[in-house]
Amino acid sequence: MSKYTYNQITPEIIEQLKTAANGHVIVDGDINEDFSHDEMRIYGENMPDVLVEPTTTEEVAAVMKICNDNKIPVTPSGARTALTGAAVAILGGVMLSTTKMNQIISYDLDNYTVTIQPGVLLNDLAEDALKHGVMYPPDPGEKFATVGGNVSTNAGGMRAVKYGTTRDYVRSMTVVLPDGEIVREGASVSKTSSGYSLLDLMIGSEGTLGIITEMTLKVITPPETTMSMIIPYPTLEEAIAAVPKLFAAHLDPQALEFMEKDVTMDTQKQLEKDVFPSEMDGIDIGAFVLATFDGNDEDEVMDKIEKASEIVLEAGAVDVLVADTPQLLRDAWAIRSGLLDTIEDNTKLLDECDVVVPITKIPEFLTYAKSLGEGKDYVIKDFGHAGDGNLHIYLCSDGDDKEAFMQESDIFMKKVYAKAVELGGLISGEHGIGMGKMSYLRDMVGDKNMALMLGIKKVFDPNMILNPGKVCFSLDAE
């Protein structure tokens, strides 16, 4: 058993929380069931005892001080679109939801930054930025996640190959520490060499070190023109083999995604769109690369498209389809964004990993992963970011025996994560660790590195009240 103990919430503590959060408190049976899980229910479901929905940094600070003084576990929560169980209140206690902290506070267009609260949805920030003549580049697949959640997992997304991940756009943040103290990390500048980067520690920490209540993010001038190419191949191996050649030609793609035929066709059918061909010129299509290029004008982008077309056709592409109209561009990316929803809708039990491997190792890794599914009761589906080697692999089962499925999944995950590390990769590219991937993280980094991470956690959170049981803090550990 863990040496850390927690207290139950009393009626007196509830009254204190109501005062601290100006009444933004929901208790017991009035809490919506959605707050018991994230997108991947298989990692656990549990209702918090109290749901607090603050609207200001000061309210968050007051709530955290009460919880720290009384040793009440606190689970931070955004839109709960995570896939690792990071937002599950496994000990009950308080769930602190930032979804009502959803204001875009201000733009500084001279310094190309925007300041927001953590509950702003990615889709809303992206659209609002464009209205102000700037672009927020991070583009994770779940557009209705909160930006605070993106920062907490260092989400990547489709445009990471050119523009980087969420981490590259966080200039500064306001953080409430577990004891209720408010600190400011980073600054609205483009470079720093000022001691340890506590800002970078917070990014990707999955709500285990502090609660982000405000962020200043970098924005950029948007490209004038964007075009996408749909590139069909007979096999996935041929599709991936062409990717390094596009980089070698200095074409600087904005996005490079790969999709295999089965899940692509299923998604097209579900969305009632007809963009990706199942066969061409009598050749059965096995996989697609969806490539996007951007630039300062249409001529520049068309030049990239033409050069890219020559490269991929020489590398075995059956043809090149250019999404050169706004509708076709939207449809192509709608299908890419809908792949996970389709997989979820068509299976009863689902588990997922988002390994990242060197680009050239993608075919070897996927071949190995698929071989593990031979003769099993589950089906393996996949898609991912061909431009950066981040792969999303799903075990899908129509069975009803969750326990048996999880045992099978554990065997599969241990093997594929070990293979990813063997090939020079990591066990998560953008979804994080939560509670569902903690044992695999230990296998990858070893006991010493886990101890170092736990030591950092203890410095920030001596009472270990903030998101216990996640990332590096196992509740079963002594």
mmCIF file of N, CA, C and O in Angstrom, residues 355-439:
data_model
loop_
_atom_site.group_PDB
_atom_site.id
_atom_site.type_symbol
_atom_site.label_atom_id
_atom_site.label_comp_id
_atom_site.label_asym_id
_atom_site.label_seq_id
_atom_site.Cartn_x
_atom_site.Cartn_y
_atom_site.Cartn_z
ATOM 1 N N VAL A 355 3.034 5.355 -29.943
ATOM 2 C CA VAL A 355 4.498 5.316 -29.966
ATOM 3 C C VAL A 355 5.045 6.280 -31.009
ATOM 4 O O VAL A 355 4.360 6.677 -31.952
ATOM 5 N N VAL A 356 6.302 6.625 -30.833
ATOM 6 C CA VAL A 356 7.003 7.417 -31.843
ATOM 7 C C VAL A 356 8.330 6.716 -32.128
ATOM 8 O O VAL A 356 9.062 6.333 -31.221
ATOM 9 N N VAL A 357 8.609 6.510 -33.423
ATOM 10 C CA VAL A 357 9.825 5.830 -33.866
ATOM 11 C C VAL A 357 10.447 6.649 -34.997
ATOM 12 O O VAL A 357 9.770 7.498 -35.591
ATOM 13 N N PRO A 358 11.731 6.422 -35.304
ATOM 14 C CA PRO A 358 12.307 7.091 -36.469
ATOM 15 C C PRO A 358 11.475 6.794 -37.723
ATOM 16 O O PRO A 358 10.964 5.684 -37.891
ATOM 17 N N ILE A 359 11.345 7.788 -38.594
ATOM 18 C CA ILE A 359 10.472 7.663 -39.765
ATOM 19 C C ILE A 359 10.785 6.410 -40.576
ATOM 20 O O ILE A 359 9.874 5.682 -40.996
ATOM 21 N N THR A 360 12.048 6.147 -40.770
ATOM 22 C CA THR A 360 12.432 5.002 -41.608
ATOM 23 C C THR A 360 12.088 3.671 -40.968
ATOM 24 O O THR A 360 12.106 2.636 -41.637
ATOM 25 N N LYS A 361 11.768 3.684 -39.674
ATOM 26 C CA LYS A 361 11.451 2.449 -38.969
ATOM 27 C C LYS A 361 9.940 2.181 -38.896
ATOM 28 O O LYS A 361 9.520 1.161 -38.330
ATOM 29 N N ILE A 362 9.131 3.084 -39.446
ATOM 30 C CA ILE A 362 7.682 2.913 -39.362
ATOM 31 C C ILE A 362 7.222 1.574 -39.953
ATOM 32 O O ILE A 362 6.482 0.824 -39.299
ATOM 33 N N PRO A 363 7.617 1.209 -41.197
ATOM 34 C CA PRO A 363 7.144 -0.076 -41.746
ATOM 35 C C PRO A 363 7.559 -1.269 -40.897
ATOM 36 O O PRO A 363 6.752 -2.182 -40.666
ATOM 37 N N GLU A 364 8.807 -1.277 -40.423
ATOM 38 C CA GLU A 364 9.282 -2.396 -39.604
ATOM 39 C C GLU A 364 8.470 -2.503 -38.327
ATOM 40 O O GLU A 364 8.069 -3.603 -37.917
ATOM 41 N N PHE A 365 8.225 -1.357 -37.697
ATOM 42 C CA PHE A 365 7.465 -1.371 -36.453
ATOM 43 C C PHE A 365 6.039 -1.854 -36.682
ATOM 44 O O PHE A 365 5.528 -2.695 -35.932
ATOM 45 N N LEU A 366 5.371 -1.332 -37.709
ATOM 46 C CA LEU A 366 3.982 -1.716 -37.946
ATOM 47 C C LEU A 366 3.862 -3.178 -38.357
ATOM 48 O O LEU A 366 2.910 -3.862 -37.975
ATOM 49 N N THR A 367 4.822 -3.661 -39.129
ATOM 50 C CA THR A 367 4.815 -5.080 -39.500
ATOM 51 C C THR A 367 4.907 -5.949 -38.251
ATOM 52 O O THR A 367 4.183 -6.949 -38.109
ATOM 53 N N TYR A 368 5.792 -5.551 -37.335
ATOM 54 C CA TYR A 368 5.938 -6.296 -36.084
ATOM 55 C C TYR A 368 4.650 -6.226 -35.266
ATOM 56 O O TYR A 368 4.159 -7.245 -34.762
ATOM 57 N N ALA A 369 4.096 -5.033 -35.121
ATOM 58 C CA ALA A 369 2.892 -4.862 -34.310
ATOM 59 C C ALA A 369 1.747 -5.707 -34.849
ATOM 60 O O ALA A 369 1.025 -6.373 -34.100
ATOM 61 N N LYS A 370 1.575 -5.705 -36.157
ATOM 62 C CA LYS A 370 0.479 -6.473 -36.760
ATOM 63 C C LYS A 370 0.693 -7.972 -36.611
ATOM 64 O O LYS A 370 -0.273 -8.737 -36.480
ATOM 65 N N SER A 371 1.947 -8.379 -36.605
ATOM 66 C CA SER A 371 2.219 -9.819 -36.454
ATOM 67 C C SER A 371 1.772 -10.312 -35.083
ATOM 68 O O SER A 371 1.420 -11.489 -34.926
ATOM 69 N N LEU A 372 1.758 -9.422 -34.097
ATOM 70 C CA LEU A 372 1.344 -9.811 -32.751
ATOM 71 C C LEU A 372 -0.160 -10.072 -32.663
ATOM 72 O O LEU A 372 -0.635 -10.699 -31.719
ATOM 73 N N GLY A 373 -0.907 -9.587 -33.650
ATOM 74 C CA GLY A 373 -2.346 -9.780 -33.645
ATOM 75 C C GLY A 373 -2.800 -11.047 -34.336
ATOM 76 O O GLY A 373 -4.004 -11.375 -34.312
ATOM 77 N N GLU A 374 -1.875 -11.754 -34.955
ATOM 78 C CA GLU A 374 -2.252 -12.974 -35.679
ATOM 79 C C GLU A 374 -2.782 -14.033 -34.710
ATOM 80 O O GLU A 374 -2.147 -14.364 -33.711
ATOM 81 N N GLY A 375 -3.985 -14.534 -34.995
ATOM 82 C CA GLY A 375 -4.604 -15.561 -34.175
ATOM 83 C C GLY A 375 -5.226 -15.057 -32.889
ATOM 84 O O GLY A 375 -5.643 -15.859 -32.053
ATOM 85 N N LYS A 376 -5.292 -13.737 -32.720
ATOM 86 C CA LYS A 376 -5.867 -13.173 -31.504
ATOM 87 C C LYS A 376 -7.337 -12.809 -31.723
ATOM 88 O O LYS A 376 -7.836 -12.790 -32.853
ATOM 89 N N ASP A 377 -8.003 -12.498 -30.640
ATOM 90 C CA ASP A 377 -9.415 -12.128 -30.706
ATOM 91 C C ASP A 377 -9.622 -10.646 -30.957
ATOM 92 O O ASP A 377 -10.753 -10.163 -30.936
ATOM 93 N N TYR A 378 -8.535 -9.923 -31.153
ATOM 94 C CA TYR A 378 -8.659 -8.497 -31.446
ATOM 95 C C TYR A 378 -8.106 -8.193 -32.837
ATOM 96 O O TYR A 378 -7.344 -8.968 -33.415
ATOM 97 N N VAL A 379 -8.515 -7.040 -33.367
ATOM 98 C CA VAL A 379 -8.043 -6.563 -34.666
ATOM 99 C C VAL A 379 -7.191 -5.324 -34.424
ATOM 100 O O VAL A 379 -7.506 -4.503 -33.562
ATOM 101 N N ILE A 380 -6.127 -5.175 -35.185
ATOM 102 C CA ILE A 380 -5.246 -4.016 -35.038
ATOM 103 C C ILE A 380 -5.523 -3.024 -36.163
ATOM 104 O O ILE A 380 -5.509 -3.392 -37.348
ATOM 105 N N LYS A 381 -5.794 -1.787 -35.787
ATOM 106 C CA LYS A 381 -5.971 -0.708 -36.757
ATOM 107 C C LYS A 381 -4.975 0.392 -36.426
ATOM 108 O O LYS A 381 -4.594 0.571 -35.263
ATOM 109 N N ASP A 382 -4.563 1.140 -37.447
ATOM 110 C CA ASP A 382 -3.539 2.144 -37.207
ATOM 111 C C ASP A 382 -3.635 3.283 -38.214
ATOM 112 O O ASP A 382 -4.209 3.159 -39.286
ATOM 113 N N PHE A 383 -3.056 4.398 -37.822
ATOM 114 C CA PHE A 383 -2.803 5.542 -38.683
ATOM 115 C C PHE A 383 -1.788 6.390 -37.952
ATOM 116 O O PHE A 383 -1.407 6.074 -36.818
ATOM 117 N N GLY A 384 -1.321 7.464 -38.558
ATOM 118 C CA GLY A 384 -0.353 8.261 -37.813
ATOM 119 C C GLY A 384 0.302 9.345 -38.621
ATOM 120 O O GLY A 384 -0.062 9.630 -39.771
ATOM 121 N N HIS A 385 1.303 9.939 -37.980
ATOM 122 C CA HIS A 385 2.006 11.090 -38.537
ATOM 123 C C HIS A 385 3.282 10.589 -39.222
ATOM 124 O O HIS A 385 4.317 10.388 -38.569
ATOM 125 N N ALA A 386 3.213 10.408 -40.531
ATOM 126 C CA ALA A 386 4.361 9.889 -41.264
ATOM 127 C C ALA A 386 5.543 10.838 -41.200
ATOM 128 O O ALA A 386 6.700 10.418 -41.281
ATOM 129 N N GLY A 387 5.281 12.131 -41.031
ATOM 130 C CA GLY A 387 6.351 13.115 -41.038
ATOM 131 C C GLY A 387 7.202 13.131 -39.791
ATOM 132 O O GLY A 387 8.333 13.622 -39.819
ATOM 133 N N ASP A 388 6.686 12.596 -38.670
ATOM 134 C CA ASP A 388 7.491 12.605 -37.443
ATOM 135 C C ASP A 388 7.538 11.241 -36.754
ATOM 136 O O ASP A 388 8.086 11.124 -35.657
ATOM 137 N N GLY A 389 6.968 10.218 -37.363
ATOM 138 C CA GLY A 389 7.085 8.870 -36.817
ATOM 139 C C GLY A 389 6.176 8.561 -35.653
ATOM 140 O O GLY A 389 6.342 7.538 -34.988
ATOM 141 N N ASN A 390 5.185 9.412 -35.388
ATOM 142 C CA ASN A 390 4.244 9.186 -34.287
ATOM 143 C C ASN A 390 3.076 8.346 -34.799
ATOM 144 O O ASN A 390 2.317 8.780 -35.657
ATOM 145 N N LEU A 391 2.937 7.135 -34.247
ATOM 146 C CA LEU A 391 1.975 6.162 -34.749
ATOM 147 C C LEU A 391 0.877 5.910 -33.730
ATOM 148 O O LEU A 391 1.152 5.744 -32.541
ATOM 149 N N HIS A 392 -0.353 5.851 -34.198
ATOM 150 C CA HIS A 392 -1.490 5.542 -33.338
ATOM 151 C C HIS A 392 -1.994 4.147 -33.689
ATOM 152 O O HIS A 392 -2.496 3.916 -34.796
ATOM 153 N N ILE A 393 -1.857 3.229 -32.731
ATOM 154 C CA ILE A 393 -2.191 1.829 -32.954
ATOM 155 C C ILE A 393 -3.298 1.436 -31.985
ATOM 156 O O ILE A 393 -3.203 1.702 -30.781
ATOM 157 N N TYR A 394 -4.334 0.804 -32.516
ATOM 158 C CA TYR A 394 -5.517 0.489 -31.725
ATOM 159 C C TYR A 394 -5.797 -1.008 -31.745
ATOM 160 O O TYR A 394 -5.814 -1.631 -32.816
ATOM 161 N N LEU A 395 -6.007 -1.574 -30.559
ATOM 162 C CA LEU A 395 -6.489 -2.947 -30.430
ATOM 163 C C LEU A 395 -8.004 -2.873 -30.307
ATOM 164 O O LEU A 395 -8.522 -2.214 -29.401
ATOM 165 N N CYS A 396 -8.695 -3.540 -31.212
ATOM 166 C CA CYS A 396 -10.155 -3.455 -31.267
ATOM 167 C C CYS A 396 -10.752 -4.844 -31.094
ATOM 168 O O CYS A 396 -10.355 -5.788 -31.773
ATOM 169 N N SER A 397 -11.721 -4.944 -30.191
ATOM 170 C CA SER A 397 -12.359 -6.233 -29.938
ATOM 171 C C SER A 397 -13.868 -6.054 -29.849
ATOM 172 O O SER A 397 -14.358 -5.074 -29.269
ATOM 173 N N ASP A 398 -14.593 -7.013 -30.393
ATOM 174 C CA ASP A 398 -16.053 -7.023 -30.271
ATOM 175 C C ASP A 398 -16.515 -7.939 -29.149
ATOM 176 O O ASP A 398 -17.706 -8.214 -29.010
ATOM 177 N N GLY A 399 -15.568 -8.400 -28.345
ATOM 178 C CA GLY A 399 -15.923 -9.271 -27.227
ATOM 179 C C GLY A 399 -16.491 -8.482 -26.057
ATOM 180 O O GLY A 399 -16.487 -7.250 -26.041
ATOM 181 N N ASP A 400 -16.955 -9.218 -25.058
ATOM 182 C CA ASP A 400 -17.548 -8.593 -23.870
ATOM 183 C C ASP A 400 -16.709 -8.784 -22.612
ATOM 184 O O ASP A 400 -17.029 -8.233 -21.564
ATOM 185 N N ASP A 401 -15.637 -9.578 -22.723
ATOM 186 C CA ASP A 401 -14.823 -9.892 -21.553
ATOM 187 C C ASP A 401 -13.706 -8.855 -21.440
ATOM 188 O O ASP A 401 -12.614 -9.006 -22.003
ATOM 189 N N LYS A 402 -13.961 -7.783 -20.689
ATOM 190 C CA LYS A 402 -12.999 -6.696 -20.565
ATOM 191 C C LYS A 402 -11.710 -7.172 -19.894
ATOM 192 O O LYS A 402 -10.604 -6.800 -20.316
ATOM 193 N N GLU A 403 -11.828 -7.998 -18.865
ATOM 194 C CA GLU A 403 -10.642 -8.449 -18.140
ATOM 195 C C GLU A 403 -9.713 -9.246 -19.050
ATOM 196 O O GLU A 403 -8.494 -9.031 -19.057
ATOM 197 N N ALA A 404 -10.279 -10.150 -19.838
ATOM 198 C CA ALA A 404 -9.461 -10.946 -20.759
ATOM 199 C C ALA A 404 -8.822 -10.053 -21.813
ATOM 200 O O ALA A 404 -7.649 -10.234 -22.183
ATOM 201 N N PHE A 405 -9.581 -9.068 -22.292
ATOM 202 C CA PHE A 405 -9.052 -8.152 -23.296
ATOM 203 C C PHE A 405 -7.881 -7.349 -22.737
ATOM 204 O O PHE A 405 -6.849 -7.174 -23.399
ATOM 205 N N MET A 406 -8.006 -6.879 -21.508
ATOM 206 C CA MET A 406 -6.937 -6.094 -20.914
ATOM 207 C C MET A 406 -5.680 -6.923 -20.687
ATOM 208 O O MET A 406 -4.554 -6.426 -20.813
ATOM 209 N N GLN A 407 -5.868 -8.213 -20.376
ATOM 210 C CA GLN A 407 -4.703 -9.090 -20.224
ATOM 211 C C GLN A 407 -3.991 -9.269 -21.556
ATOM 212 O O GLN A 407 -2.757 -9.214 -21.631
ATOM 213 N N GLU A 408 -4.783 -9.489 -22.611
ATOM 214 C CA GLU A 408 -4.200 -9.608 -23.948
ATOM 215 C C GLU A 408 -3.515 -8.304 -24.361
ATOM 216 O O GLU A 408 -2.429 -8.298 -24.938
ATOM 217 N N SER A 409 -4.176 -7.192 -24.059
ATOM 218 C CA SER A 409 -3.624 -5.895 -24.422
ATOM 219 C C SER A 409 -2.306 -5.630 -23.701
ATOM 220 O O SER A 409 -1.361 -5.097 -24.294
ATOM 221 N N ASP A 410 -2.219 -6.012 -22.439
ATOM 222 C CA ASP A 410 -0.993 -5.795 -21.679
ATOM 223 C C ASP A 410 0.176 -6.544 -22.306
ATOM 224 O O ASP A 410 1.288 -6.009 -22.412
ATOM 225 N N ILE A 411 -0.068 -7.764 -22.729
ATOM 226 C CA ILE A 411 0.985 -8.538 -23.400
ATOM 227 C C ILE A 411 1.422 -7.842 -24.678
ATOM 228 O O ILE A 411 2.615 -7.693 -24.969
ATOM 229 N N PHE A 412 0.431 -7.387 -25.450
ATOM 230 C CA PHE A 412 0.713 -6.692 -26.710
ATOM 231 C C PHE A 412 1.509 -5.412 -26.444
ATOM 232 O O PHE A 412 2.534 -5.152 -27.092
ATOM 233 N N MET A 413 1.042 -4.600 -25.494
ATOM 234 C CA MET A 413 1.679 -3.313 -25.242
ATOM 235 C C MET A 413 3.122 -3.474 -24.783
ATOM 236 O O MET A 413 4.015 -2.736 -25.221
ATOM 237 N N LYS A 414 3.383 -4.422 -23.908
ATOM 238 C CA LYS A 414 4.754 -4.623 -23.447
ATOM 239 C C LYS A 414 5.683 -4.929 -24.614
ATOM 240 O O LYS A 414 6.807 -4.425 -24.684
ATOM 241 N N LYS A 415 5.195 -5.728 -25.551
ATOM 242 C CA LYS A 415 6.030 -6.111 -26.689
ATOM 243 C C LYS A 415 6.226 -4.957 -27.665
ATOM 244 O O LYS A 415 7.345 -4.715 -28.140
ATOM 245 N N VAL A 416 5.150 -4.226 -27.977
ATOM 246 C CA VAL A 416 5.314 -3.149 -28.967
ATOM 247 C C VAL A 416 6.100 -1.978 -28.396
ATOM 248 O O VAL A 416 6.872 -1.335 -29.112
ATOM 249 N N TYR A 417 5.924 -1.700 -27.094
ATOM 250 C CA TYR A 417 6.707 -0.620 -26.507
ATOM 251 C C TYR A 417 8.183 -0.992 -26.478
ATOM 252 O O TYR A 417 9.062 -0.152 -26.732
ATOM 253 N N ALA A 418 8.477 -2.232 -26.161
ATOM 254 C CA ALA A 418 9.875 -2.679 -26.169
ATOM 255 C C ALA A 418 10.461 -2.573 -27.576
ATOM 256 O O ALA A 418 11.624 -2.179 -27.754
ATOM 257 N N LYS A 419 9.666 -2.905 -28.586
ATOM 258 C CA LYS A 419 10.120 -2.809 -29.970
ATOM 259 C C LYS A 419 10.375 -1.360 -30.351
ATOM 260 O O LYS A 419 11.372 -1.044 -31.025
ATOM 261 N N ALA A 420 9.489 -0.465 -29.932
ATOM 262 C CA ALA A 420 9.669 0.954 -30.235
ATOM 263 C C ALA A 420 10.985 1.464 -29.659
ATOM 264 O O ALA A 420 11.748 2.180 -30.333
ATOM 265 N N VAL A 421 11.266 1.110 -28.413
ATOM 266 C CA VAL A 421 12.510 1.534 -27.774
ATOM 267 C C VAL A 421 13.712 0.916 -28.487
ATOM 268 O O VAL A 421 14.731 1.580 -28.712
ATOM 269 N N GLU A 422 13.594 -0.345 -28.857
ATOM 270 C CA GLU A 422 14.671 -1.024 -29.587
ATOM 271 C C GLU A 422 15.000 -0.296 -30.892
ATOM 272 O O GLU A 422 16.163 -0.208 -31.298
ATOM 273 N N LEU A 423 13.971 0.255 -31.544
ATOM 274 C CA LEU A 423 14.167 0.944 -32.826
ATOM 275 C C LEU A 423 14.565 2.409 -32.650
ATOM 276 O O LEU A 423 14.683 3.135 -33.628
ATOM 277 N N GLY A 424 14.766 2.828 -31.395
ATOM 278 C CA GLY A 424 15.202 4.201 -31.146
ATOM 279 C C GLY A 424 14.063 5.156 -30.869
ATOM 280 O O GLY A 424 14.232 6.382 -30.969
ATOM 281 N N GLY A 425 12.902 4.626 -30.469
ATOM 282 C CA GLY A 425 11.739 5.465 -30.240
ATOM 283 C C GLY A 425 11.357 5.580 -28.776
ATOM 284 O O GLY A 425 12.113 5.189 -27.878
ATOM 285 N N LEU A 426 10.145 6.109 -28.557
ATOM 286 C CA LEU A 426 9.603 6.318 -27.215
ATOM 287 C C LEU A 426 8.170 5.799 -27.167
ATOM 288 O O LEU A 426 7.525 5.610 -28.200
ATOM 289 N N ILE A 427 7.642 5.640 -25.946
ATOM 290 C CA ILE A 427 6.336 4.989 -25.830
ATOM 291 C C ILE A 427 5.167 5.939 -26.018
ATOM 292 O O ILE A 427 4.038 5.494 -26.194
ATOM 293 N N SER A 428 5.418 7.257 -25.984
ATOM 294 C CA SER A 428 4.331 8.198 -26.256
ATOM 295 C C SER A 428 4.866 9.406 -26.988
ATOM 296 O O SER A 428 5.843 10.025 -26.554
ATOM 297 N N GLY A 429 4.198 9.739 -28.089
ATOM 298 C CA GLY A 429 4.575 10.923 -28.843
ATOM 299 C C GLY A 429 3.787 12.148 -28.450
ATOM 300 O O GLY A 429 4.284 13.268 -28.563
ATOM 301 N N GLU A 430 2.521 11.952 -27.994
ATOM 302 C CA GLU A 430 1.704 13.132 -27.698
ATOM 303 C C GLU A 430 0.545 12.877 -26.738
ATOM 304 O O GLU A 430 -0.044 13.826 -26.219
ATOM 305 N N HIS A 431 0.178 11.639 -26.457
ATOM 306 C CA HIS A 431 -0.989 11.389 -25.616
ATOM 307 C C HIS A 431 -0.657 11.319 -24.130
ATOM 308 O O HIS A 431 -1.541 11.420 -23.294
ATOM 309 N N GLY A 432 0.612 11.125 -23.803
ATOM 310 C CA GLY A 432 1.016 11.113 -22.414
ATOM 311 C C GLY A 432 0.945 9.743 -21.760
ATOM 312 O O GLY A 432 0.726 8.721 -22.416
ATOM 313 N N ILE A 433 1.081 9.735 -20.441
ATOM 314 C CA ILE A 433 1.208 8.506 -19.660
ATOM 315 C C ILE A 433 -0.024 8.237 -18.812
ATOM 316 O O ILE A 433 -0.518 7.108 -18.744
ATOM 317 N N GLY A 434 -0.540 9.267 -18.134
ATOM 318 C CA GLY A 434 -1.705 9.087 -17.276
ATOM 319 C C GLY A 434 -1.490 7.979 -16.274
ATOM 320 O O GLY A 434 -0.416 7.835 -15.685
ATOM 321 N N MET A 435 -2.546 7.169 -16.078
ATOM 322 C CA MET A 435 -2.370 5.987 -15.236
ATOM 323 C C MET A 435 -2.298 4.720 -16.073
ATOM 324 O O MET A 435 -1.835 3.690 -15.608
ATOM 325 N N GLY A 436 -2.725 4.812 -17.336
ATOM 326 C CA GLY A 436 -2.785 3.623 -18.171
ATOM 327 C C GLY A 436 -1.448 3.153 -18.694
ATOM 328 O O GLY A 436 -1.291 1.982 -19.050
ATOM 329 N N LYS A 437 -0.450 4.051 -18.749
ATOM 330 C CA LYS A 437 0.836 3.702 -19.369
ATOM 331 C C LYS A 437 2.012 3.774 -18.394
ATOM 332 O O LYS A 437 3.166 3.712 -18.808
ATOM 333 N N MET A 438 1.722 3.888 -17.104
ATOM 334 C CA MET A 438 2.791 4.097 -16.129
ATOM 335 C C MET A 438 3.776 2.933 -16.053
ATOM 336 O O MET A 438 4.998 3.120 -16.004
ATOM 337 N N SER A 439 3.271 1.719 -16.057
ATOM 338 C CA SER A 439 4.177 0.573 -15.938
ATOM 339 C C SER A 439 5.076 0.453 -17.163
ATOM 340 O O SER A 439 6.240 0.048 -17.047
#
